[in-house]
Coordinates of N, CA and C and ligand atoms in Angstrom, one line a residue:
M1 N 196.2 222.5 154.8 CA 195.1 221.7 154.1 C 195.7 220.6 153.3
V2 N 195.0 219.5 153.4 CA 195.5 218.3 152.5 C 194.4 218.1 151.5
N3 N 194.8 218.0 150.2 CA 194.0 217.8 149.1 C 194.2 216.4 148.6
H4 N 193.4 215.5 149.0 CA 193.6 214.0 148.7 C 192.8 213.8 147.4
I5 N 193.5 213.5 146.3 CA 192.9 213.4 145.0 C 192.4 211.9 144.8
T6 N 191.1 211.7 144.9 CA 190.6 210.4 144.9 C 190.0 210.0 143.5
H7 N 190.3 210.8 142.5 CA 189.8 210.6 141.1 C 190.2 209.2 140.7
P8 N 189.2 208.4 140.1 CA 189.5 207.0 139.7 C 190.7 206.8 138.8
L9 N 191.0 207.8 137.9 CA 192.2 207.6 137.1 C 193.5 207.7 137.9
V10 N 193.5 208.6 138.8 CA 194.7 208.7 139.7 C 194.8 207.5 140.5
Q11 N 193.7 207.0 141.1 CA 193.8 205.8 142.0 C 194.2 204.6 141.3
H12 N 193.7 204.4 140.1 CA 194.1 203.2 139.3 C 195.6 203.3 138.9
K13 N 196.0 204.4 138.5 CA 197.4 204.6 138.1 C 198.3 204.4 139.3
L14 N 197.9 204.9 140.5 CA 198.7 204.7 141.7 C 198.8 203.2 142.1
S15 N 197.7 202.5 141.9 CA 197.8 201.0 142.2 C 198.8 200.3 141.3
S16 N 198.8 200.7 140.0 CA 199.7 200.1 139.1 C 201.2 200.4 139.5
L17 N 201.4 201.7 140.0 CA 202.7 202.1 140.4 C 203.2 201.2 141.6
R18 N 202.3 200.8 142.5 CA 202.6 200.1 143.7 C 203.1 198.7 143.3
I19 N 202.6 198.1 142.3 CA 202.9 196.7 142.0 C 204.4 196.5 141.8
K20 N 205.0 195.5 142.5 CA 206.4 195.4 142.5 C 207.1 195.0 141.2
T21 N 206.3 194.4 140.3 CA 206.9 194.0 139.0 C 206.8 195.1 138.0
T22 N 206.2 196.3 138.3 CA 206.1 197.4 137.3 C 207.5 197.9 137.0
K23 N 207.9 197.8 135.8 CA 209.3 198.1 135.4 C 209.5 199.7 135.3
P24 N 210.8 200.2 135.3 CA 211.0 201.6 135.3 C 210.4 202.3 134.2
K25 N 210.3 201.8 133.0 CA 209.7 202.5 131.8 C 208.3 202.8 132.1
E26 N 207.5 201.7 132.5 CA 206.1 201.9 132.8 C 205.9 202.8 134.1
F27 N 206.8 202.6 135.0 CA 206.8 203.4 136.3 C 206.9 204.9 136.0
R28 N 207.8 205.2 135.1 CA 208.0 206.6 134.8 C 206.8 207.2 134.1
Q29 N 206.3 206.4 133.2 CA 205.1 206.8 132.4 C 203.9 207.1 133.4
L30 N 203.7 206.2 134.3 CA 202.6 206.3 135.3 C 202.8 207.6 136.2
V31 N 204.1 207.8 136.6 CA 204.4 209.0 137.4 C 204.1 210.2 136.6
N32 N 204.4 210.2 135.4 CA 204.2 211.3 134.5 C 202.7 211.6 134.4
E33 N 201.9 210.6 134.2 CA 200.5 210.7 134.0 C 199.8 211.2 135.3
I34 N 200.3 210.7 136.4 CA 199.7 211.1 137.7 C 200.1 212.6 138.0
A35 N 201.3 212.9 137.6 CA 201.8 214.3 137.8 C 200.9 215.3 137.0
M36 N 200.5 214.9 135.8 CA 199.6 215.8 135.0 C 198.3 215.9 135.6
L37 N 197.7 214.8 136.1 CA 196.4 214.9 136.7 C 196.4 215.7 138.1
L38 N 197.5 215.5 138.8 CA 197.6 216.3 140.1 C 197.8 217.8 139.8
T39 N 198.5 218.1 138.7 CA 198.7 219.5 138.4 C 197.4 220.2 138.0
Y40 N 196.5 219.4 137.3 CA 195.2 219.9 137.0 C 194.5 220.4 138.3
E41 N 194.6 219.7 139.4 CA 194.0 220.0 140.6 C 194.7 221.2 141.3
V42 N 196.0 221.1 141.3 CA 196.8 222.1 142.0 C 196.7 223.5 141.5
T43 N 196.4 223.6 140.2 CA 196.4 224.9 139.5 C 194.9 225.4 139.4
R44 N 194.0 224.8 140.0 CA 192.6 225.1 139.9 C 192.3 226.6 140.2
N45 N 193.0 227.2 141.2 CA 192.7 228.5 141.6 C 193.7 229.6 141.1
L46 N 194.5 229.3 140.1 CA 195.4 230.3 139.6 C 194.6 231.5 139.1
P47 N 195.2 232.7 139.4 CA 194.4 233.9 139.1 C 194.3 234.1 137.6
M48 N 193.2 234.6 137.1 CA 192.9 234.8 135.7 C 192.6 236.2 135.4
T49 N 193.0 236.6 134.2 CA 192.6 237.9 133.6 C 192.0 237.7 132.3
E50 N 191.7 238.8 131.5 CA 191.2 238.7 130.2 C 192.1 239.4 129.2
V51 N 192.4 238.9 128.0 CA 193.1 239.6 127.0 C 192.3 239.6 125.7
E52 N 192.6 240.7 124.9 CA 191.9 240.7 123.7 C 192.7 239.9 122.7
I53 N 192.0 238.9 122.0 CA 192.6 238.1 121.0 C 191.8 238.2 119.7
E54 N 192.4 237.7 118.6 CA 191.7 237.7 117.3 C 191.5 236.2 117.0
T55 N 190.3 235.8 116.8 CA 190.0 234.4 116.3 C 190.0 234.6 114.7
P56 N 189.9 233.6 114.0 CA 189.8 233.8 112.5 C 188.5 234.5 112.2
L57 N 187.5 234.6 113.1 CA 186.2 235.3 112.8 C 186.1 236.7 113.3
M58 N 186.7 236.9 114.5 CA 186.4 238.2 115.2 C 187.4 238.4 116.3
S59 N 187.4 239.6 116.9 CA 188.2 239.7 118.2 C 187.3 239.4 119.4
M60 N 187.9 239.0 120.4 CA 187.1 238.7 121.7 C 188.0 238.9 122.9
N61 N 187.4 239.1 124.0 CA 188.2 239.1 125.3 C 188.2 237.6 125.8
A62 N 189.4 237.1 125.9 CA 189.5 235.7 126.3 C 190.2 235.5 127.6
P63 N 189.9 234.5 128.4 CA 190.6 234.2 129.7 C 192.0 233.9 129.5
W64 N 192.9 234.4 130.4 CA 194.3 234.3 130.3 C 194.9 234.2 131.7
L65 N 195.9 233.4 131.9 CA 196.6 233.3 133.2 C 197.1 234.7 133.6
A66 N 196.9 235.1 134.8 CA 197.3 236.5 135.2 C 198.6 236.5 135.9
C67 N 199.1 235.3 136.4 CA 200.2 235.3 137.3 C 201.5 235.2 136.5
L68 N 202.6 235.7 137.1 CA 203.9 235.5 136.5 C 204.1 233.9 136.5
K69 N 204.9 233.4 135.6 CA 205.0 232.0 135.5 C 205.3 231.3 136.8
P70 N 204.6 230.3 137.2 CA 204.9 229.6 138.5 C 206.3 229.0 138.5
A71 N 206.8 228.8 139.7 CA 208.1 228.1 139.8 C 207.9 226.7 140.3
L72 N 208.4 225.7 139.5 CA 208.3 224.3 139.9 C 209.6 224.0 140.6
I73 N 209.5 223.5 141.8 CA 210.7 223.2 142.6 C 210.8 221.7 142.8
S74 N 211.8 221.1 142.2 CA 212.0 219.7 142.3 C 213.0 219.3 143.5
I75 N 212.6 218.4 144.4 CA 213.5 218.0 145.4 C 214.2 216.7 144.8
L76 N 215.5 216.9 144.5 CA 216.3 215.9 143.8 C 216.4 214.6 144.7
R77 N 216.5 213.4 144.1 CA 216.4 213.3 142.7 C 215.0 212.8 142.2
A78 N 214.2 212.2 143.1 CA 212.9 211.6 142.7 C 212.0 212.7 142.2
G79 N 212.1 213.9 142.7 CA 211.2 215.0 142.3 C 211.3 215.2 140.8
N80 N 212.4 214.9 140.2 CA 212.5 215.1 138.7 C 211.6 214.2 138.0
G81 N 211.2 213.1 138.5 CA 210.3 212.2 137.9 C 208.9 212.8 137.8
L82 N 208.5 213.5 138.9 CA 207.2 214.2 138.9 C 207.2 215.5 138.1
L83 N 208.4 216.1 138.1 CA 208.6 217.4 137.4 C 208.2 217.3 135.9
E84 N 208.6 216.2 135.3 CA 208.4 216.1 133.8 C 206.9 216.2 133.5
G85 N 206.1 215.5 134.3 CA 204.6 215.6 134.0 C 204.0 216.9 134.3
V86 N 204.5 217.6 135.3 CA 204.0 218.9 135.7 C 204.3 219.9 134.5
L87 N 205.6 219.8 134.0 CA 206.0 220.7 133.0 C 205.2 220.5 131.7
Q88 N 204.7 219.3 131.5 CA 204.0 219.0 130.2 C 202.7 219.8 130.3
V89 N 202.1 220.1 131.5 CA 200.9 220.8 131.6 C 201.1 222.3 131.8
I90 N 202.3 222.7 132.4 CA 202.7 224.1 132.5 C 204.0 224.3 131.9
P91 N 204.1 224.2 130.5 CA 205.4 224.2 129.8 C 206.2 225.5 130.0
D92 N 205.5 226.6 130.4 CA 206.1 227.9 130.6 C 206.7 228.1 132.0
A93 N 206.5 227.2 132.8 CA 206.9 227.3 134.2 C 208.4 227.4 134.3
K94 N 208.9 228.1 135.3 CA 210.4 228.1 135.6 C 210.7 226.9 136.5
V95 N 211.9 226.5 136.6 CA 212.2 225.3 137.4 C 213.4 225.6 138.3
G96 N 213.2 225.2 139.6 CA 214.3 225.3 140.6 C 214.5 223.9 141.1
H97 N 215.7 223.7 141.7 CA 216.1 222.4 142.2 C 216.7 222.5 143.6
I98 N 216.3 221.6 144.5 CA 216.9 221.6 145.8 C 217.4 220.1 146.0
G99 N 218.7 220.0 146.2 CA 219.3 218.7 146.4 C 219.4 218.3 147.8
L100 N 218.7 217.2 148.2 CA 218.7 216.8 149.6 C 219.0 215.3 149.6
Y101 N 219.8 214.8 150.5 CA 219.8 213.3 150.7 C 219.5 213.0 152.1
R102 N 219.0 211.8 152.3 CA 218.6 211.4 153.6 C 219.7 210.6 154.3
D103 N 220.1 211.1 155.5 CA 221.1 210.4 156.3 C 220.5 209.1 156.8
H104 N 221.1 208.0 156.4 CA 220.4 206.7 156.7 C 220.3 206.4 158.2
D105 N 221.1 207.0 159.0 CA 221.0 206.7 160.5 C 220.0 207.6 161.1
T106 N 220.1 208.9 160.8 CA 219.2 209.9 161.5 C 217.9 210.1 160.8
L107 N 217.9 209.8 159.5 CA 216.7 210.0 158.6 C 216.6 211.6 158.4
Q108 N 217.6 212.4 158.8 CA 217.5 213.8 158.6 C 217.9 214.2 157.2
A109 N 217.4 215.3 156.6 CA 217.7 215.7 155.3 C 218.9 216.7 155.3
I110 N 219.9 216.3 154.4 CA 221.1 217.2 154.3 C 221.1 217.8 152.9
E111 N 221.2 219.2 152.9 CA 221.2 219.9 151.6 C 222.5 219.9 150.9
Y112 N 222.6 219.6 149.6 CA 223.8 219.7 148.8 C 223.7 220.6 147.6
Y113 N 222.5 221.0 147.3 CA 222.3 221.9 146.0 C 221.0 222.7 146.2
F114 N 221.1 224.0 145.7 CA 220.0 224.9 145.8 C 220.1 225.9 144.7
K115 N 219.2 225.9 143.7 CA 219.2 226.8 142.6 C 217.8 227.2 142.2
M116 N 217.5 228.5 142.2 CA 216.1 228.9 141.9 C 216.1 229.9 140.7
P117 N 214.9 230.0 140.1 CA 214.8 231.0 139.0 C 214.8 232.4 139.6
N118 N 214.8 233.4 138.8 CA 214.8 234.8 139.3 C 213.4 235.2 139.7
K119 N 213.3 236.3 140.3 CA 212.0 236.9 140.8 C 211.1 236.0 141.5
M120 N 211.7 235.2 142.4 CA 210.9 234.2 143.1 C 209.8 234.8 144.0
E121 N 210.1 236.0 144.5 CA 209.2 236.6 145.4 C 207.9 237.0 144.7
Q122 N 207.9 237.0 143.3 CA 206.7 237.3 142.6 C 206.0 236.0 142.1
R123 N 206.6 234.8 142.4 CA 206.1 233.6 141.8 C 205.3 232.7 142.8
D124 N 204.4 231.9 142.3 CA 203.8 230.9 143.1 C 204.7 229.6 142.9
A125 N 205.0 229.0 144.0 CA 205.9 227.9 143.9 C 205.2 226.6 144.1
I126 N 205.5 225.6 143.3 CA 204.9 224.2 143.5 C 206.1 223.3 143.7
V127 N 206.2 222.8 144.9 CA 207.3 221.9 145.3 C 206.9 220.5 145.0
V128 N 207.7 219.7 144.3 CA 207.4 218.3 143.9 C 208.4 217.3 144.5
D129 N 207.8 216.3 145.1 CA 208.6 215.1 145.5 C 207.6 214.0 145.6
P130 N 207.9 212.8 145.0 CA 206.8 211.8 145.0 C 206.4 211.3 146.4
M131 N 207.4 211.2 147.3 CA 207.1 210.6 148.6 C 207.2 211.5 149.8
L132 N 206.1 211.7 150.6 CA 206.2 212.5 151.8 C 206.2 211.4 152.9
A133 N 207.4 211.1 153.3 CA 207.6 210.0 154.3 C 207.7 210.5 155.7
T134 N 208.9 210.8 156.2 CA 209.0 211.4 157.6 C 208.6 212.8 157.5
G135 N 208.7 213.4 156.3 CA 208.5 214.9 156.2 C 209.7 215.7 156.3
H136 N 210.9 215.1 156.7 CA 212.1 215.9 156.9 C 212.6 216.6 155.7
S137 N 212.6 215.9 154.5 CA 213.1 216.5 153.3 C 212.1 217.7 152.9
A138 N 210.8 217.4 153.0 CA 209.9 218.5 152.5 C 210.0 219.7 153.5
V139 N 210.1 219.5 154.8 CA 210.3 220.6 155.7 C 211.6 221.4 155.4
A140 N 212.7 220.6 155.2 CA 214.0 221.3 155.0 C 213.9 222.1 153.7
A141 N 213.4 221.5 152.7 CA 213.3 222.1 151.3 C 212.5 223.4 151.4
I142 N 211.3 223.3 152.1 CA 210.4 224.5 152.1 C 211.0 225.6 153.0
S143 N 211.7 225.2 154.1 CA 212.3 226.2 155.0 C 213.4 226.9 154.2
A144 N 214.2 226.2 153.4 CA 215.3 226.8 152.6 C 214.7 227.7 151.6
L145 N 213.6 227.3 151.0 CA 212.9 228.1 150.0 C 212.4 229.4 150.5
K146 N 211.7 229.3 151.7 CA 211.2 230.5 152.3 C 212.3 231.5 152.7
E147 N 213.4 230.9 153.3 CA 214.5 231.8 153.8 C 215.2 232.5 152.7
R148 N 215.5 231.7 151.6 CA 216.4 232.3 150.6 C 215.6 232.9 149.4
S149 N 214.4 232.5 149.1 CA 213.7 232.9 147.9 C 212.3 233.5 148.1
N150 N 211.7 233.3 149.3 CA 210.5 233.9 149.7 C 209.4 234.0 148.6
P151 N 209.0 232.9 148.0 CA 208.0 232.9 147.0 C 206.6 233.4 147.5
K152 N 205.7 233.9 146.6 CA 204.4 234.4 147.0 C 203.6 233.4 147.7
S153 N 203.6 232.2 147.2 CA 202.9 231.1 147.9 C 203.6 229.8 147.6
I154 N 203.3 228.8 148.4 CA 204.0 227.5 148.2 C 202.9 226.4 148.3
Q155 N 202.9 225.5 147.3 CA 202.1 224.2 147.4 C 203.1 223.1 147.3
F156 N 202.7 221.9 148.0 CA 203.5 220.7 147.9 C 202.7 219.6 147.2
V157 N 203.3 219.0 146.2 CA 202.7 217.9 145.5 C 203.5 216.6 145.6
C158 N 202.8 215.6 146.0 CA 203.4 214.3 146.1 C 202.5 213.2 145.7
I159 N 203.0 212.0 145.5 CA 202.1 210.9 145.1 C 201.6 210.1 146.3
L160 N 202.5 209.8 147.2 CA 202.2 209.1 148.4 C 202.6 209.8 149.6
A161 N 201.8 209.8 150.7 CA 202.2 210.4 152.0 C 201.9 209.4 153.1
A162 N 202.8 209.5 154.1 CA 202.5 208.8 155.4 C 201.8 209.9 156.3
P163 N 200.9 209.4 157.2 CA 200.3 210.4 158.1 C 201.4 211.2 158.9
E164 N 202.5 210.5 159.3 CA 203.6 211.1 160.0 C 204.2 212.3 159.2
G165 N 204.4 212.1 157.9 CA 204.9 213.2 157.1 C 204.0 214.4 156.9
I166 N 202.7 214.0 156.8 CA 201.7 215.1 156.7 C 201.7 216.0 157.9
K167 N 201.8 215.3 159.1 CA 201.7 216.0 160.4 C 203.0 216.9 160.5
E168 N 204.1 216.3 160.2 CA 205.4 217.0 160.3 C 205.4 218.3 159.4
L169 N 204.9 218.1 158.2 CA 204.9 219.3 157.3 C 203.9 220.3 157.7
Q170 N 202.7 219.9 158.2 CA 201.7 220.8 158.6 C 202.2 221.6 159.9
R171 N 202.9 220.9 160.8 CA 203.4 221.5 162.0 C 204.4 222.6 161.7
N172 N 205.3 222.3 160.8 CA 206.4 223.3 160.4 C 205.9 224.3 159.5
H173 N 205.0 224.0 158.5 CA 204.6 224.9 157.5 C 203.1 224.9 157.3
P174 N 202.3 225.4 158.2 CA 200.9 225.2 158.1 C 200.3 226.0 157.0
D175 N 201.0 226.9 156.4 CA 200.5 227.7 155.2 C 200.6 226.9 153.9
V176 N 201.3 225.8 153.9 CA 201.6 225.0 152.6 C 200.5 224.0 152.4
E177 N 199.8 224.1 151.3 CA 198.7 223.1 151.0 C 199.4 221.9 150.4
I178 N 198.9 220.7 150.8 CA 199.5 219.4 150.3 C 198.5 218.8 149.3
T179 N 199.0 218.4 148.2 CA 198.1 217.7 147.2 C 198.8 216.3 147.1
V180 N 198.0 215.3 147.2 CA 198.5 213.9 147.3 C 197.5 212.9 146.7
A181 N 198.1 211.9 146.0 CA 197.2 210.9 145.4 C 196.8 209.8 146.4
G182 N 197.7 209.5 147.4 CA 197.4 208.4 148.3 C 198.0 208.7 149.7
I183 N 197.2 208.3 150.7 CA 197.7 208.5 152.1 C 197.7 207.1 152.7
D184 N 199.0 206.6 153.0 CA 199.1 205.2 153.5 C 199.1 205.0 155.0
Q185 N 199.4 203.8 155.4 CA 199.2 203.5 156.8 C 200.3 204.1 157.7
G186 N 201.5 204.1 157.3 CA 202.6 204.7 158.1 C 203.9 204.4 157.6
L187 N 204.9 204.5 158.5 CA 206.3 204.3 158.1 C 206.9 203.1 158.8
N188 N 207.8 202.3 158.1 CA 208.5 201.2 158.8 C 209.7 201.8 159.5
K189 N 210.5 200.9 160.1 CA 211.6 201.4 160.9 C 212.7 202.1 160.1
N190 N 212.7 201.8 158.8 CA 213.7 202.4 157.9 C 213.2 203.7 157.3
G191 N 212.0 204.1 157.7 CA 211.4 205.4 157.1 C 210.7 205.2 155.8
Y192 N 210.5 204.0 155.4 CA 209.7 203.7 154.2 C 208.2 203.7 154.4
I193 N 207.5 204.3 153.5 CA 206.0 204.3 153.6 C 205.5 202.9 153.3
F194 N 204.5 202.4 154.1 CA 203.9 201.1 153.8 C 202.4 201.3 153.7
P195 N 201.7 200.5 152.9 CA 202.3 199.5 151.9 C 203.2 200.2 150.9
G196 N 203.0 201.5 150.5 CA 203.9 202.2 149.7 C 204.2 201.7 148.3
L197 N 205.3 202.0 147.8 CA 205.7 201.6 146.5 C 207.2 201.3 146.4
G198 N 207.9 201.3 147.5 CA 209.3 201.2 147.6 C 210.0 202.5 147.5
D199 N 211.3 202.4 147.0 CA 212.0 203.7 146.8 C 211.7 204.3 145.4
A200 N 211.0 205.4 145.5 CA 210.5 206.0 144.2 C 211.7 206.4 143.3
G201 N 212.8 206.9 143.8 CA 213.9 207.3 142.9 C 214.5 206.0 142.2
D202 N 214.7 205.0 143.0 CA 215.2 203.7 142.4 C 214.3 203.2 141.4
R203 N 213.0 203.3 141.6 CA 212.0 202.7 140.7 C 211.9 203.5 139.4
I204 N 212.1 204.8 139.6 CA 212.0 205.7 138.4 C 213.2 205.5 137.5
Y205 N 214.4 205.4 138.2 CA 215.6 205.4 137.4 C 216.3 204.0 137.3
G206 N 215.6 203.0 137.8 CA 216.1 201.6 137.6 C 217.4 201.4 138.4
T207 N 217.6 202.0 139.5 CA 218.8 201.8 140.2 C 218.7 200.9 141.4
I208 N 217.7 200.0 141.4 CA 217.5 199.1 142.5 C 218.7 198.0 142.5
Ligands
LIG301 N1 211.2 207.6 149.9 C1 210.8 206.7 149.0 O1 211.2 206.7 147.9 N2 210.0 205.7 149.5 C2 209.5 205.7 150.7 O2 208.7 204.8 151.0 C3 209.9 206.7 151.6 C4 210.8 207.7 151.2

């Protein structure tokens, strides 16, 4: 399933991100804000329970999150930009990292780092990467996650997706729900999303 978030705040912030003169400081801030808004949607169906609490006036049964803390999985390095905003909304979440780089000739994802929190089989995982372009990185990261950590469920959160990337991820991992702020026209010959926003990692970290 693809959850395309068309909320006006998300769309406005996404348009600001796309503008080529947006500087890294503002770019990071916008990514942060979009991440918070997307997290609000992604966590909509987290299981709830009730616990007894004391207000200054009386005791009451109050709603409380029932799940073990979710695991946020950042695909390095651009995923870290999104991670910050998600963590602001779910500060108790545990964090895992998967390091992948894109081979410039084949556009295939090569893994160089993998580190997860404990008890992953009891956690809901939210995988974050700003750009779902060819889908190779997302597919490789989620395959590694399933094989080595087997979380209870997996969601994928990104800012921009190309139709090719969505198709590739759905073909390989039909169980993974995708939440995305924008779905663009396609990929150019270098595997960049167009109209897109350029290289998300470079724009977050000012490495252009
Ligand atoms: N990664 C990016 O950062 N941008 C793209 O357009 C595609 C992949």
